[in-house]
Short mmCIF file of C-alpha atoms in Angstrom, two decimals:
data_model
loop_
_atom_site.label_atom_id
_atom_site.label_comp_id
_atom_site.label_asym_id
_atom_site.label_seq_id
_atom_site.Cartn_x
_atom_site.Cartn_y
_atom_site.Cartn_z
CA MET A 1 22.91 31.41 -13.00
CA SER A 2 26.14 29.81 -11.79
CA LYS A 3 26.23 27.53 -9.13
CA ALA A 4 27.89 29.88 -6.85
CA GLY A 5 24.21 31.94 -7.00
CA VAL A 6 22.37 29.37 -5.92
CA ASP A 7 20.28 29.71 -2.75
CA GLN A 8 21.59 26.76 -0.48
CA GLU A 9 19.02 27.69 2.20
CA LEU A 10 16.58 27.04 -0.28
CA ILE A 11 18.03 23.93 -1.37
CA ARG A 12 17.89 22.69 2.41
CA GLN A 13 14.28 23.92 2.80
CA LEU A 14 13.30 21.89 0.09
CA ALA A 15 14.76 18.72 0.70
CA ALA A 16 13.63 19.11 4.46
CA LEU A 17 9.78 19.46 2.58
CA LEU A 18 10.53 16.22 0.58
CA THR A 19 10.91 14.14 3.82
CA GLU A 20 7.92 15.65 5.62
CA THR A 21 5.43 15.05 2.74
CA ASP A 22 7.37 11.73 2.18
CA LEU A 23 7.50 13.18 -1.41
CA SER A 24 10.69 11.64 -3.53
CA GLU A 25 10.89 14.87 -5.56
CA ILE A 26 10.34 18.72 -6.20
CA GLU A 27 10.85 21.02 -8.78
CA ILE A 28 10.45 24.60 -8.68
CA GLU A 29 10.65 27.44 -11.29
CA THR A 30 10.95 30.72 -11.67
CA ASP A 31 11.74 33.47 -14.50
CA ASN A 32 15.82 32.78 -14.08
CA LEU A 33 15.89 29.55 -11.64
CA LYS A 34 15.18 25.96 -12.32
CA LEU A 35 15.56 23.98 -9.57
CA ARG A 36 14.69 20.30 -9.12
CA VAL A 37 15.36 18.52 -5.54
CA ALA A 38 15.14 14.57 -5.55
CA ARG A 39 15.66 12.06 -3.09
CA GLN A 40 16.01 8.29 -3.29
CA VAL A 41 13.12 6.43 -2.36
CA THR A 42 14.29 2.61 -0.98
CA ALA A 43 11.69 -0.16 -0.23
CA THR A 44 13.25 -2.25 2.51
CA VAL A 45 12.15 -6.28 2.29
CA ALA A 46 12.90 -8.34 5.45
CA HIS A 47 13.89 -12.26 4.08
CA VAL A 48 13.18 -14.51 7.40
CA ALA A 49 14.93 -18.06 7.50
CA PRO A 50 11.87 -20.74 8.11
CA SER A 51 12.15 -22.14 10.90
CA ALA A 52 11.71 -25.95 12.27
CA PRO A 53 7.79 -26.40 12.04
CA ALA A 54 6.80 -27.23 15.34
CA PRO A 55 4.66 -30.26 15.97
CA ALA A 56 1.13 -29.98 15.55
CA ALA A 57 -1.04 -30.78 17.82
CA THR A 58 -3.83 -33.02 16.59
CA SER A 59 -6.73 -30.87 17.16
CA ALA A 60 -4.82 -27.64 16.04
CA PRO A 61 -7.46 -25.61 14.09
CA ALA A 62 -6.21 -25.05 10.11
CA ALA A 63 -3.94 -21.83 10.50
CA ALA A 64 -4.40 -18.86 7.80
CA PRO A 65 -2.52 -19.37 4.35
CA THR A 66 0.77 -17.58 4.57
CA ALA A 67 1.73 -14.93 1.86
CA ALA A 68 3.55 -17.28 -0.71
CA GLU A 69 0.35 -20.04 0.33
CA ALA A 70 -2.45 -17.42 -0.73
CA ALA A 71 -0.78 -16.67 -4.05
CA SER A 72 -1.00 -19.55 -5.31
CA HIS A 73 -4.29 -20.13 -4.09
CA PRO A 74 -6.95 -21.00 -6.44
CA GLY A 75 -9.54 -18.34 -4.29
CA ALA A 76 -7.00 -15.87 -4.10
CA VAL A 77 -7.89 -12.09 -4.15
CA ALA A 78 -5.34 -9.73 -6.35
CA SER A 79 -4.75 -6.48 -6.15
CA PRO A 80 -5.94 -4.46 -8.92
CA MET A 81 -3.61 -1.36 -8.30
CA VAL A 82 -0.74 -0.30 -5.88
CA GLY A 83 -1.61 1.62 -3.46
CA THR A 84 -2.71 2.10 0.35
CA ALA A 85 -5.37 -0.54 1.62
CA TYR A 86 -8.26 0.31 3.79
CA LEU A 87 -10.26 -2.66 5.02
CA SER A 88 -13.22 -0.56 6.72
CA PRO A 89 -14.87 2.33 4.94
CA GLU A 90 -13.67 5.08 7.92
CA PRO A 91 -11.51 5.30 10.78
CA GLY A 92 -12.97 3.30 13.36
CA ALA A 93 -15.83 1.80 11.47
CA PRO A 94 -16.15 -1.62 11.35
CA THR A 95 -14.01 -3.77 8.80
CA PHE A 96 -16.84 -3.84 5.33
CA VAL A 97 -15.42 -8.29 5.69
CA GLN A 98 -13.87 -10.79 8.47
CA PRO A 99 -12.73 -14.10 7.90
CA GLY A 100 -15.64 -16.24 8.10
CA THR A 101 -17.89 -13.65 6.10
CA ASN A 102 -19.80 -15.01 3.27
CA VAL A 103 -19.37 -12.34 0.26
CA SER A 104 -21.49 -11.95 -2.95
CA GLU A 105 -20.06 -10.78 -5.96
CA GLY A 106 -19.75 -7.25 -6.52
CA GLN A 107 -19.93 -6.42 -2.73
CA THR A 108 -17.16 -4.29 -1.92
CA ILE A 109 -14.47 -5.95 0.18
CA LEU A 110 -11.91 -2.99 0.77
CA ILE A 111 -10.60 -0.02 -0.66
CA ILE A 112 -7.28 1.03 -2.26
CA GLU A 113 -6.42 4.41 -1.64
CA ALA A 114 -3.75 5.61 -5.02
CA MET A 115 -2.90 9.31 -5.76
CA LYS A 116 -6.09 10.74 -3.89
CA THR A 117 -8.69 8.40 -4.87
CA MET A 118 -10.78 5.87 -2.70
CA ASN A 119 -11.64 2.52 -5.10
CA HIS A 120 -13.48 0.28 -3.97
CA ILE A 121 -12.43 -3.37 -4.77
CA PRO A 122 -15.36 -5.75 -5.51
CA ALA A 123 -15.34 -9.32 -4.82
CA PRO A 124 -14.78 -11.19 -7.99
CA ARG A 125 -17.22 -14.09 -6.98
CA SER A 126 -18.83 -15.06 -3.90
CA GLY A 127 -18.17 -17.47 -1.34
CA LYS A 128 -16.90 -17.58 1.99
CA LEU A 129 -13.63 -14.83 2.73
CA THR A 130 -11.40 -17.50 4.22
CA ALA A 131 -8.57 -15.19 4.93
CA VAL A 132 -7.97 -11.38 5.09
CA LEU A 133 -3.98 -10.86 3.69
CA VAL A 134 -3.05 -7.43 4.49
CA ASP A 135 -3.67 -4.87 7.73
CA ASP A 136 -5.73 -1.85 7.63
CA GLY A 137 -3.46 1.34 5.98
CA GLN A 138 -0.52 -1.55 4.36
CA PRO A 139 0.68 -0.73 1.09
CA VAL A 140 0.04 -2.78 -1.26
CA GLU A 141 1.24 -3.87 -4.40
CA PHE A 142 -0.63 -4.86 -8.10
CA GLY A 143 -0.82 -8.44 -8.06
CA GLU A 144 -0.32 -9.29 -4.47
CA PRO A 145 -2.72 -11.66 -2.81
CA LEU A 146 -5.66 -9.28 -0.51
CA PHE A 147 -7.53 -11.67 0.46
CA VAL A 148 -8.81 -15.79 0.05
CA ILE A 149 -12.66 -16.47 -1.14
CA GLU A 150 -13.10 -20.25 -1.21
#
């Protein structure tokens, strides 16, 4: 089929569908037409320049480790896959764990949804969970630190 014979309205509808469903591409095929519509998805990364540290009070409790500190922490629990992290078994339910919780090896500490499959992520070791480094519903990458268990 020539370019002049392509249904421009169909392409617009497919492009709108990509945006509505947050897909990156759609392909359809009929007897005499094969059409693929794709959009480029870019991730935005914000880099913030560190500011001068404020003087710390002598009785202030230790702050939660930053993501950079947590990645190198020996107790860091890294994401085993790419997906969306959920801290509770269902919306409105209490979280699996909170900072200060003692966890047992094999205990579910969060769920990562990947390709519409809910994957229960177990604690790799027993100990005290000292930091939660992700928010509920946050996209996570493979190897990204999720928790710190000491």
